[in-house]
PDB file of C-alpha atoms and ligand atoms in Angstrom:
ATOM      1  CA  UNK A   5    -223.375  73.136 -77.794  1.00  0.00           C
ATOM      2  CA  UNK A   6    -222.171  73.513 -81.698  1.00  0.00           C
ATOM      3  CA  UNK A   7    -221.734  70.299 -83.909  1.00  0.00           C
ATOM      4  CA  UNK A   8    -222.483  68.100 -80.884  1.00  0.00           C
ATOM      5  CA  UNK A   9    -226.425  69.323 -80.201  1.00  0.00           C
ATOM      6  CA  UNK A  10    -226.945  69.235 -83.838  1.00  0.00           C
ATOM      7  CA  UNK A  11    -225.989  65.829 -84.188  1.00  0.00           C
ATOM      8  CA  UNK A  12    -228.331  65.195 -80.901  1.00  0.00           C
ATOM      9  CA  UNK A  13    -231.053  65.287 -82.943  1.00  0.00           C
ATOM     10  CA  UNK A  14    -230.021  64.186 -86.355  1.00  0.00           C
ATOM     11  CA  UNK A  15    -228.074  60.516 -84.280  1.00  0.00           C
ATOM     12  CA  UNK A  16    -232.706  60.866 -83.159  1.00  0.00           C
ATOM     13  CA  UNK A  17    -233.729  61.809 -86.586  1.00  0.00           C
ATOM     14  CA  UNK A  18    -231.300  58.471 -88.649  1.00  0.00           C
ATOM     15  CA  UNK A  19    -231.776  56.120 -85.389  1.00  0.00           C
ATOM     16  CA  UNK A  20    -235.678  56.681 -84.751  1.00  0.00           C
ATOM     17  CA  UNK A  21    -236.112  58.372 -81.655  1.00  0.00           C
ATOM     18  CA  UNK A  22    -236.995  61.598 -79.981  1.00  0.00           C
ATOM     19  CA  UNK A  23    -234.400  63.360 -77.540  1.00  0.00           C
ATOM     20  CA  UNK A  24    -236.602  64.149 -74.674  1.00  0.00           C
ATOM     21  CA  UNK A  25    -236.667  67.858 -73.092  1.00  0.00           C
ATOM     22  CA  UNK A  26    -237.716  68.090 -69.687  1.00  0.00           C
ATOM     23  CA  UNK A  27    -238.501  71.908 -67.804  1.00  0.00           C
ATOM     24  CA  UNK A  28    -236.454  72.193 -65.129  1.00  0.00           C
ATOM     25  CA  UNK A  29    -237.203  74.692 -62.443  1.00  0.00           C
ATOM     26  CA  UNK A  30    -234.480  74.112 -59.742  1.00  0.00           C
ATOM     27  CA  UNK A  31    -231.362  71.948 -58.495  1.00  0.00           C
ATOM     28  CA  UNK A  32    -233.276  69.337 -57.039  1.00  0.00           C
ATOM     29  CA  UNK A  33    -235.690  69.023 -60.570  1.00  0.00           C
ATOM     30  CA  UNK A  34    -231.451  69.567 -62.634  1.00  0.00           C
ATOM     31  CA  UNK A  35    -230.219  66.374 -60.723  1.00  0.00           C
ATOM     32  CA  UNK A  36    -233.247  64.152 -61.114  1.00  0.00           C
ATOM     33  CA  UNK A  37    -233.340  64.523 -65.029  1.00  0.00           C
ATOM     34  CA  UNK A  38    -229.057  64.566 -65.356  1.00  0.00           C
ATOM     35  CA  UNK A  39    -228.897  61.395 -62.692  1.00  0.00           C
ATOM     36  CA  UNK A  40    -231.062  59.528 -64.353  1.00  0.00           C
ATOM     37  CA  UNK A  41    -230.312  59.959 -68.079  1.00  0.00           C
ATOM     38  CA  UNK A  42    -227.024  59.410 -67.029  1.00  0.00           C
ATOM     39  CA  UNK A  43    -227.826  55.682 -65.847  1.00  0.00           C
ATOM     40  CA  UNK A  44    -229.406  55.874 -68.787  1.00  0.00           C
ATOM     41  CA  UNK A  45    -227.221  56.650 -71.010  1.00  0.00           C
ATOM     42  CA  UNK A  46    -230.061  59.035 -73.288  1.00  0.00           C
ATOM     43  CA  UNK A  47    -229.414  62.179 -74.683  1.00  0.00           C
ATOM     44  CA  UNK A  48    -231.365  65.158 -73.062  1.00  0.00           C
ATOM     45  CA  UNK A  49    -232.695  69.060 -73.053  1.00  0.00           C
ATOM     46  CA  UNK A  50    -232.722  70.735 -69.812  1.00  0.00           C
ATOM     47  CA  UNK A  51    -235.719  73.190 -70.554  1.00  0.00           C
ATOM     48  CA  UNK A  52    -236.614  76.130 -69.474  1.00  0.00           C
ATOM     49  CA  UNK A  53    -238.790  79.198 -70.003  1.00  0.00           C
ATOM     50  CA  UNK A  54    -239.266  82.489 -69.474  1.00  0.00           C
ATOM     51  CA  UNK A  55    -240.364  82.386 -66.616  1.00  0.00           C
ATOM     52  CA  UNK A  56    -238.284  79.494 -65.388  1.00  0.00           C
ATOM     53  CA  UNK A  57    -234.926  81.345 -66.038  1.00  0.00           C
ATOM     54  CA  UNK A  58    -236.736  84.667 -64.042  1.00  0.00           C
ATOM     55  CA  UNK A  59    -237.194  82.524 -61.505  1.00  0.00           C
ATOM     56  CA  UNK A  60    -233.914  80.553 -61.598  1.00  0.00           C
ATOM     57  CA  UNK A  61    -231.349  83.524 -62.389  1.00  0.00           C
ATOM     58  CA  UNK A  62    -229.686  83.497 -65.676  1.00  0.00           C
ATOM     59  CA  UNK A  63    -226.357  82.970 -63.805  1.00  0.00           C
ATOM     60  CA  UNK A  64    -227.537  80.235 -61.476  1.00  0.00           C
ATOM     61  CA  UNK A  65    -229.141  77.744 -64.797  1.00  0.00           C
ATOM     62  CA  UNK A  66    -225.606  78.350 -67.142  1.00  0.00           C
ATOM     63  CA  UNK A  67    -223.791  78.000 -64.212  1.00  0.00           C
ATOM     64  CA  UNK A  68    -225.323  74.915 -63.282  1.00  0.00           C
ATOM     65  CA  UNK A  69    -224.645  73.563 -66.494  1.00  0.00           C
ATOM     66  CA  UNK A  70    -221.868  73.718 -66.727  1.00  0.00           C
ATOM     67  CA  UNK A  71    -221.192  72.512 -62.965  1.00  0.00           C
ATOM     68  CA  UNK A  72    -222.528  69.597 -64.495  1.00  0.00           C
ATOM     69  CA  UNK A  73    -220.531  69.127 -67.351  1.00  0.00           C
ATOM     70  CA  UNK A  74    -217.637  67.897 -65.232  1.00  0.00           C
ATOM     71  CA  UNK A  75    -220.029  65.476 -63.488  1.00  0.00           C
ATOM     72  CA  UNK A  76    -221.670  63.870 -66.357  1.00  0.00           C
ATOM     73  CA  UNK A  77    -220.810  62.403 -69.822  1.00  0.00           C
ATOM     74  CA  UNK A  78    -224.405  62.265 -72.054  1.00  0.00           C
ATOM     75  CA  UNK A  79    -224.942  64.907 -74.406  1.00  0.00           C
ATOM     76  CA  UNK A  80    -227.473  67.259 -73.141  1.00  0.00           C
ATOM     77  CA  UNK A  81    -227.948  70.908 -73.854  1.00  0.00           C
ATOM     78  CA  UNK A  82    -229.804  73.805 -71.773  1.00  0.00           C
ATOM     79  CA  UNK A  83    -232.552  75.046 -73.872  1.00  0.00           C
ATOM     80  CA  UNK A  84    -234.767  78.005 -73.759  1.00  0.00           C
ATOM     81  CA  UNK A  85    -238.212  76.531 -73.925  1.00  0.00           C
ATOM     82  CA  UNK A  86    -241.047  79.437 -75.281  1.00  0.00           C
ATOM     83  CA  UNK A  87    -238.828  82.001 -75.313  1.00  0.00           C
ATOM     84  CA  UNK A  88    -240.242  85.087 -77.133  1.00  0.00           C
ATOM     85  CA  UNK A  89    -237.922  88.174 -76.660  1.00  0.00           C
ATOM     86  CA  UNK A  90    -234.721  88.084 -79.286  1.00  0.00           C
ATOM     87  CA  UNK A  91    -232.986  90.707 -76.852  1.00  0.00           C
ATOM     88  CA  UNK A  92    -233.228  88.051 -74.319  1.00  0.00           C
ATOM     89  CA  UNK A  93    -232.193  84.807 -76.688  1.00  0.00           C
ATOM     90  CA  UNK A  94    -229.093  86.885 -77.893  1.00  0.00           C
ATOM     91  CA  UNK A  95    -227.823  87.130 -74.328  1.00  0.00           C
ATOM     92  CA  UNK A  96    -228.235  83.955 -73.582  1.00  0.00           C
ATOM     93  CA  UNK A  97    -226.793  82.620 -76.822  1.00  0.00           C
ATOM     94  CA  UNK A  98    -223.556  84.738 -75.308  1.00  0.00           C
ATOM     95  CA  UNK A  99    -223.761  82.719 -71.929  1.00  0.00           C
ATOM     96  CA  UNK A 100    -223.729  79.502 -73.518  1.00  0.00           C
ATOM     97  CA  UNK A 101    -226.829  78.628 -74.134  1.00  0.00           C
ATOM     98  CA  UNK A 102    -227.070  75.346 -76.331  1.00  0.00           C
ATOM     99  CA  UNK A 103    -230.595  75.297 -78.125  1.00  0.00           C
ATOM    100  CA  UNK A 104    -232.831  78.065 -78.735  1.00  0.00           C
ATOM    101  CA  UNK A 105    -237.008  77.624 -78.603  1.00  0.00           C
ATOM    102  CA  UNK A 106    -238.181  81.325 -80.352  1.00  0.00           C
ATOM    103  CA  UNK A 107    -241.870  81.510 -80.190  1.00  0.00           C
ATOM    104  CA  UNK A 108    -243.399  83.722 -82.555  1.00  0.00           C
ATOM    105  CA  UNK A 109    -246.223  81.575 -83.295  1.00  0.00           C
ATOM    106  CA  UNK A 110    -248.728  84.175 -82.187  1.00  0.00           C
ATOM    107  CA  UNK A 111    -248.112  86.566 -84.956  1.00  0.00           C
ATOM    108  CA  UNK A 112    -249.142  86.516 -88.640  1.00  0.00           C
ATOM    109  CA  UNK A 113    -247.125  84.075 -90.654  1.00  0.00           C
ATOM    110  CA  UNK A 114    -244.787  86.861 -92.401  1.00  0.00           C
ATOM    111  CA  UNK A 115    -244.189  88.302 -89.406  1.00  0.00           C
ATOM    112  CA  UNK A 116    -243.716  85.088 -87.229  1.00  0.00           C
ATOM    113  CA  UNK A 117    -240.672  84.013 -89.852  1.00  0.00           C
ATOM    114  CA  UNK A 118    -238.958  87.145 -89.514  1.00  0.00           C
ATOM    115  CA  UNK A 119    -238.605  87.080 -86.105  1.00  0.00           C
ATOM    116  CA  UNK A 120    -236.815  83.392 -86.206  1.00  0.00           C
ATOM    117  CA  UNK A 121    -235.238  84.163 -89.046  1.00  0.00           C
ATOM    118  CA  UNK A 122    -233.270  87.000 -87.094  1.00  0.00           C
ATOM    119  CA  UNK A 123    -232.999  85.042 -84.181  1.00  0.00           C
ATOM    120  CA  UNK A 124    -231.505  81.789 -86.901  1.00  0.00           C
ATOM    121  CA  UNK A 125    -229.015  84.469 -87.977  1.00  0.00           C
ATOM    122  CA  UNK A 126    -227.504  85.292 -84.926  1.00  0.00           C
ATOM    123  CA  UNK A 127    -227.476  81.489 -83.292  1.00  0.00           C
ATOM    124  CA  UNK A 128    -225.928  80.023 -86.579  1.00  0.00           C
ATOM    125  CA  UNK A 129    -222.852  81.118 -86.110  1.00  0.00           C
ATOM    126  CA  UNK A 130    -222.281  80.197 -82.772  1.00  0.00           C
ATOM    127  CA  UNK A 131    -223.437  76.386 -83.241  1.00  0.00           C
ATOM    128  CA  UNK A 132    -226.730  77.016 -81.088  1.00  0.00           C
ATOM    129  CA  UNK A 133    -229.413  75.506 -82.731  1.00  0.00           C
ATOM    130  CA  UNK A 134    -233.091  77.247 -83.230  1.00  0.00           C
ATOM    131  CA  UNK A 135    -236.518  75.309 -82.366  1.00  0.00           C
ATOM    132  CA  UNK A 136    -239.368  77.336 -83.536  1.00  0.00           C
ATOM    133  CA  UNK A 137    -243.171  77.116 -83.747  1.00  0.00           C
ATOM    134  CA  UNK A 138    -246.027  77.052 -86.672  1.00  0.00           C
ATOM    135  CA  UNK A 139    -249.514  76.523 -85.193  1.00  0.00           C
ATOM    136  CA  UNK A 140    -250.713  76.767 -82.022  1.00  0.00           C
ATOM    137  CA  UNK A 141    -250.963  74.527 -79.237  1.00  0.00           C
ATOM    138  CA  UNK A 142    -254.159  74.790 -76.778  1.00  0.00           C
ATOM    139  CA  UNK A 143    -253.240  74.981 -72.660  1.00  0.00           C
ATOM    140  CA  UNK A 144    -251.412  76.689 -70.587  1.00  0.00           C
ATOM    141  CA  UNK A 145    -247.419  77.256 -70.523  1.00  0.00           C
ATOM    142  CA  UNK A 146    -245.920  79.760 -68.211  1.00  0.00           C
ATOM    143  CA  UNK A 147    -248.012  83.004 -68.635  1.00  0.00           C
ATOM    144  CA  UNK A 148    -249.236  82.321 -71.419  1.00  0.00           C
ATOM    145  CA  UNK A 149    -253.117  80.916 -71.642  1.00  0.00           C
ATOM    146  CA  UNK A 150    -254.268  80.124 -74.943  1.00  0.00           C
ATOM    147  CA  UNK A 151    -258.094  78.609 -74.905  1.00  0.00           C
ATOM    148  CA  UNK A 152    -258.785  76.143 -76.860  1.00  0.00           C
ATOM    149  CA  UNK A 153    -260.974  77.348 -79.938  1.00  0.00           C
ATOM    150  CA  UNK A 154    -257.774  79.503 -80.854  1.00  0.00           C
ATOM    151  CA  UNK A 155    -255.226  76.435 -81.197  1.00  0.00           C
ATOM    152  CA  UNK A 156    -253.946  76.385 -85.246  1.00  0.00           C
ATOM    153  CA  UNK A 157    -252.883  73.095 -86.208  1.00  0.00           C
ATOM    154  CA  UNK A 158    -249.701  73.210 -88.113  1.00  0.00           C
ATOM    155  CA  UNK A 159    -250.547  74.057 -91.952  1.00  0.00           C
ATOM    156  CA  UNK A 160    -248.072  71.835 -93.898  1.00  0.00           C
ATOM    157  CA  UNK A 161    -247.338  73.550 -96.768  1.00  0.00           C
ATOM    158  CA  UNK A 162    -246.324  76.600 -94.489  1.00  0.00           C
ATOM    159  CA  UNK A 163    -244.498  74.671 -92.653  1.00  0.00           C
ATOM    160  CA  UNK A 164    -242.507  73.588 -96.023  1.00  0.00           C
ATOM    161  CA  UNK A 165    -241.960  77.452 -96.219  1.00  0.00           C
ATOM    162  CA  UNK A 166    -241.448  78.829 -93.500  1.00  0.00           C
ATOM    163  CA  UNK A 167    -238.499  76.018 -92.672  1.00  0.00           C
ATOM    164  CA  UNK A 168    -237.117  76.762 -95.825  1.00  0.00           C
ATOM    165  CA  UNK A 169    -237.150  80.374 -95.644  1.00  0.00           C
ATOM    166  CA  UNK A 170    -236.194  80.575 -91.892  1.00  0.00           C
ATOM    167  CA  UNK A 171    -233.556  77.488 -91.843  1.00  0.00           C
ATOM    168  CA  UNK A 172    -234.599  76.048 -88.215  1.00  0.00           C
ATOM    169  CA  UNK A 173    -233.062  73.111 -86.919  1.00  0.00           C
ATOM    170  CA  UNK A 174    -236.341  72.010 -85.421  1.00  0.00           C
ATOM    171  CA  UNK A 175    -239.835  72.490 -86.168  1.00  0.00           C
ATOM    172  CA  UNK A 176    -242.570  72.359 -83.258  1.00  0.00           C
ATOM    173  CA  UNK A 177    -245.904  71.570 -84.740  1.00  0.00           C
ATOM    174  CA  UNK A 178    -249.394  71.632 -83.500  1.00  0.00           C
ATOM    175  CA  UNK A 179    -251.001  68.124 -84.296  1.00  0.00           C
ATOM    176  CA  UNK A 180    -253.994  68.527 -80.858  1.00  0.00           C
ATOM    177  CA  UNK A 181    -251.328  67.976 -78.409  1.00  0.00           C
ATOM    178  CA  UNK A 182    -252.254  70.564 -75.360  1.00  0.00           C
ATOM    179  CA  UNK A 183    -250.200  72.219 -73.185  1.00  0.00           C
ATOM    180  CA  UNK A 184    -251.167  70.737 -69.875  1.00  0.00           C
ATOM    181  CA  UNK A 185    -253.249  67.674 -68.790  1.00  0.00           C
ATOM    182  CA  UNK A 186    -256.141  66.904 -70.505  1.00  0.00           C
ATOM    183  CA  UNK A 187    -259.781  67.447 -70.367  1.00  0.00           C
ATOM    184  CA  UNK A 188    -260.574  64.885 -72.991  1.00  0.00           C
ATOM    185  CA  UNK A 189    -259.153  61.972 -74.473  1.00  0.00           C
ATOM    186  CA  UNK A 190    -256.071  63.246 -76.192  1.00  0.00           C
ATOM    187  CA  UNK A 191    -256.740  63.267 -80.483  1.00  0.00           C
ATOM    188  CA  UNK A 192    -253.570  64.045 -82.440  1.00  0.00           C
ATOM    189  CA  UNK A 193    -253.994  64.588 -86.329  1.00  0.00           C
ATOM    190  CA  UNK A 194    -251.768  61.948 -87.479  1.00  0.00           C
ATOM    191  CA  UNK A 195    -252.173  62.338 -91.147  1.00  0.00           C
ATOM    192  CA  UNK A 196    -251.465  65.771 -90.893  1.00  0.00           C
ATOM    193  CA  UNK A 197    -247.899  64.765 -89.077  1.00  0.00           C
ATOM    194  CA  UNK A 198    -247.553  62.350 -92.450  1.00  0.00           C
ATOM    195  CA  UNK A 199    -248.322  65.849 -94.736  1.00  0.00           C
ATOM    196  CA  UNK A 200    -245.685  67.455 -92.815  1.00  0.00           C
ATOM    197  CA  UNK A 201    -243.360  65.172 -92.880  1.00  0.00           C
ATOM    198  CA  UNK A 202    -243.744  65.119 -96.136  1.00  0.00           C
ATOM    199  CA  UNK A 203    -242.719  68.095 -97.295  1.00  0.00           C
ATOM    200  CA  UNK A 204    -240.352  69.159 -94.324  1.00  0.00           C
ATOM    201  CA  UNK A 205    -236.966  67.037 -93.712  1.00  0.00           C
ATOM    202  CA  UNK A 206    -236.049  68.505 -90.452  1.00  0.00           C
ATOM    203  CA  UNK A 207    -236.423  67.645 -87.157  1.00  0.00           C
ATOM    204  CA  UNK A 208    -239.804  67.781 -85.812  1.00  0.00           C
ATOM    205  CA  UNK A 209    -240.458  69.068 -82.232  1.00  0.00           C
ATOM    206  CA  UNK A 210    -244.054  67.238 -80.294  1.00  0.00           C
ATOM    207  CA  UNK A 211    -245.274  70.243 -77.576  1.00  0.00           C
ATOM    208  CA  UNK A 212    -247.765  69.124 -74.867  1.00  0.00           C
ATOM    209  CA  UNK A 213    -246.792  65.601 -74.824  1.00  0.00           C
ATOM    210  CA  UNK A 214    -248.062  64.466 -71.467  1.00  0.00           C
ATOM    211  CA  UNK A 215    -251.053  62.428 -70.954  1.00  0.00           C
ATOM    212  CA  UNK A 216    -250.950  61.254 -74.361  1.00  0.00           C
ATOM    213  CA  UNK A 217    -250.328  57.839 -74.440  1.00  0.00           C
ATOM    214  CA  UNK A 218    -246.707  56.139 -74.992  1.00  0.00           C
ATOM    215  CA  UNK A 219    -248.197  53.998 -78.143  1.00  0.00           C
ATOM    216  CA  UNK A 220    -249.640  57.223 -79.293  1.00  0.00           C
ATOM    217  CA  UNK A 221    -245.983  59.077 -78.598  1.00  0.00           C
ATOM    218  CA  UNK A 222    -244.081  55.944 -80.837  1.00  0.00           C
ATOM    219  CA  UNK A 223    -245.943  56.388 -83.585  1.00  0.00           C
ATOM    220  CA  UNK A 224    -245.501  60.545 -83.752  1.00  0.00           C
ATOM    221  CA  UNK A 225    -241.712  59.140 -83.726  1.00  0.00           C
ATOM    222  CA  UNK A 226    -241.611  56.793 -85.959  1.00  0.00           C
ATOM    223  CA  UNK A 227    -244.011  59.339 -88.498  1.00  0.00           C
ATOM    224  CA  UNK A 228    -240.718  62.326 -87.689  1.00  0.00           C
ATOM    225  CA  UNK A 229    -240.936  63.638 -83.895  1.00  0.00           C
ATOM    226  CA  UNK A 230    -237.194  64.086 -82.610  1.00  0.00           C
ATOM    227  CA  UNK A 231    -238.179  65.928 -79.726  1.00  0.00           C
ATOM    228  CA  UNK A 232    -240.773  64.722 -77.075  1.00  0.00           C
ATOM    229  CA  UNK A 233    -241.219  68.190 -74.013  1.00  0.00           C
ATOM    230  CA  UNK A 234    -242.168  66.429 -70.688  1.00  0.00           C
ATOM    231  CA  UNK A 235    -243.398  69.711 -68.187  1.00  0.00           C
ATOM    232  CA  UNK A 236    -246.944  69.353 -65.972  1.00  0.00           C
ATOM    233  CA  UNK A 237    -245.901  65.150 -65.399  1.00  0.00           C
ATOM    234  CA  UNK A 238    -242.633  66.881 -63.809  1.00  0.00           C
ATOM    235  CA  UNK A 239    -244.286  69.126 -61.883  1.00  0.00           C
ATOM    236  CA  UNK A 240    -247.231  66.480 -61.351  1.00  0.00           C
ATOM    237  CA  UNK A 241    -244.395  63.867 -59.933  1.00  0.00           C
ATOM    238  CA  UNK A 242    -242.640  66.342 -57.589  1.00  0.00           C
ATOM    239  CA  UNK A 243    -244.963  68.396 -55.640  1.00  0.00           C
ATOM    240  CA  UNK A 244    -246.581  63.933 -54.975  1.00  0.00           C
ATOM    241  CA  UNK A 245    -243.870  63.438 -53.447  1.00  0.00           C
ATOM    242  CA  UNK A 246    -243.520  66.260 -51.795  1.00  0.00           C
ATOM    243  CA  UNK A 247    -247.241  66.081 -50.186  1.00  0.00           C
ATOM    244  CA  UNK A 248    -247.098  62.267 -49.271  1.00  0.00           C
ATOM    245  CA  UNK A 249    -243.945  63.255 -47.674  1.00  0.00           C
ATOM    246  CA  UNK A 250    -245.028  66.235 -45.799  1.00  0.00           C
ATOM    247  CA  UNK A 251    -248.320  64.596 -44.439  1.00  0.00           C
ATOM    248  CA  UNK A 252    -246.269  61.594 -43.236  1.00  0.00           C
ATOM    249  CA  UNK A 253    -243.566  64.259 -40.737  1.00  0.00           C
ATOM    250  CA  UNK A 254    -245.441  67.495 -40.507  1.00  0.00           C
ATOM    251  CA  UNK A 255    -242.975  68.399 -37.856  1.00  0.00           C
ATOM    252  CA  UNK A 256    -239.729  67.771 -40.750  1.00  0.00           C
ATOM    253  CA  UNK A 257    -238.190  71.239 -41.416  1.00  0.00           C
ATOM    254  CA  UNK A 258    -234.424  70.003 -42.936  1.00  0.00           C
ATOM    255  CA  UNK A 259    -234.970  69.913 -46.934  1.00  0.00           C
ATOM    256  CA  UNK A 260    -232.398  67.375 -47.657  1.00  0.00           C
ATOM    257  CA  UNK A 261    -235.247  64.993 -46.066  1.00  0.00           C
ATOM    258  CA  UNK A 262    -238.689  66.763 -46.908  1.00  0.00           C
ATOM    259  CA  UNK A 263    -237.264  66.786 -50.769  1.00  0.00           C
ATOM    260  CA  UNK A 264    -236.398  62.832 -50.912  1.00  0.00           C
ATOM    261  CA  UNK A 265    -239.461  61.417 -52.127  1.00  0.00           C
ATOM    262  CA  UNK A 266    -240.431  63.882 -53.913  1.00  0.00           C
ATOM    263  CA  UNK A 267    -236.316  63.152 -56.260  1.00  0.00           C
ATOM    264  CA  UNK A 268    -237.382  59.493 -56.175  1.00  0.00           C
ATOM    265  CA  UNK A 269    -240.813  60.264 -57.692  1.00  0.00           C
ATOM    266  CA  UNK A 270    -239.123  62.605 -60.088  1.00  0.00           C
ATOM    267  CA  UNK A 271    -236.577  60.116 -61.236  1.00  0.00           C
ATOM    268  CA  UNK A 272    -239.855  57.285 -61.664  1.00  0.00           C
ATOM    269  CA  UNK A 273    -240.923  59.761 -64.800  1.00  0.00           C
ATOM    270  CA  UNK A 274    -237.746  60.934 -65.974  1.00  0.00           C
ATOM    271  CA  UNK A 275    -236.689  56.637 -66.234  1.00  0.00           C
ATOM    272  CA  UNK A 276    -240.525  56.333 -68.020  1.00  0.00           C
ATOM    273  CA  UNK A 277    -240.484  59.261 -70.114  1.00  0.00           C
ATOM    274  CA  UNK A 278    -236.597  58.669 -71.852  1.00  0.00           C
ATOM    275  CA  UNK A 279    -238.222  54.867 -72.610  1.00  0.00           C
ATOM    276  CA  UNK A 280    -241.429  56.192 -74.011  1.00  0.00           C
ATOM    277  CA  UNK A 281    -238.585  58.432 -76.187  1.00  0.00           C
ATOM    278  CA  UNK A 282    -236.839  54.935 -76.729  1.00  0.00           C
ATOM    279  CA  UNK A 283    -233.809  57.287 -76.137  1.00  0.00           C
ATOM    280  CA  UNK A 284    -231.833  54.983 -73.683  1.00  0.00           C
ATOM    281  CA  UNK A 285    -228.133  53.486 -74.964  1.00  0.00           C
ATOM    282  CA  UNK A 286    -228.207  56.467 -77.374  1.00  0.00           C
ATOM    283  CA  UNK A 287    -225.823  58.647 -75.095  1.00  0.00           C
TER     284      UNK A 287
HETATM  285 ZN1   ZN B  10    -244.423  74.272 -75.143  1.00  0.00          ZN
END
């Protein structure tokens, strides 16, 4: 962690590529992400929402990361995704998490900054990176659902003040993407992204990139996006592979066999997303 993870984003920003952050939920998904990233020599983040941390258990999540350090040579970190509880974040920083997102975006501007600053003050002396969000994405993430009409795009002037006053390392922007799957054609406000980039010099983060065409993601990377989150498409690949296998082999009871197709499908999606992020051979 420490300087190496900070370096991860600085290198991405300088090299005009993005670090893919994959939401992992179990050993199978974690290994599929790390094995593919190792093969393609891509840095990655293993993202875990509060729901996932609860499901896996903090010790297992951290324990898997520590085991993976012995096996894989690529740069990677466990990243807390959309965490809202400051005490949870602090505890997991102490356990060895290298990157955290404090999502206080549903609070008013001043309150959002106050909460984020508290996390930054705790994380930075320990070399841990902090991501925060300004604006609000629509869609469903974990147990949190935001209606389209309640989505708020990131205000560039506020973004500048937010970054300066909190000292965060990366900023998640709301420019029209949504969590989960799109109902219609995704429309991104690239002009807004450009306006944010003009006044904010830290790496920017794209949430809700599932279903966005690669060419459009490339455009956002060109305009300052240095981290792209991938959650929904991994879930879809995993369950689709499982369904295919189990409908062909309804009697199969061995997880080492019935997960096999799902893992192959997962690895294909991970490879596609690494290609989309242009992060291969950057490890
Ligand atoms: Zn998100």
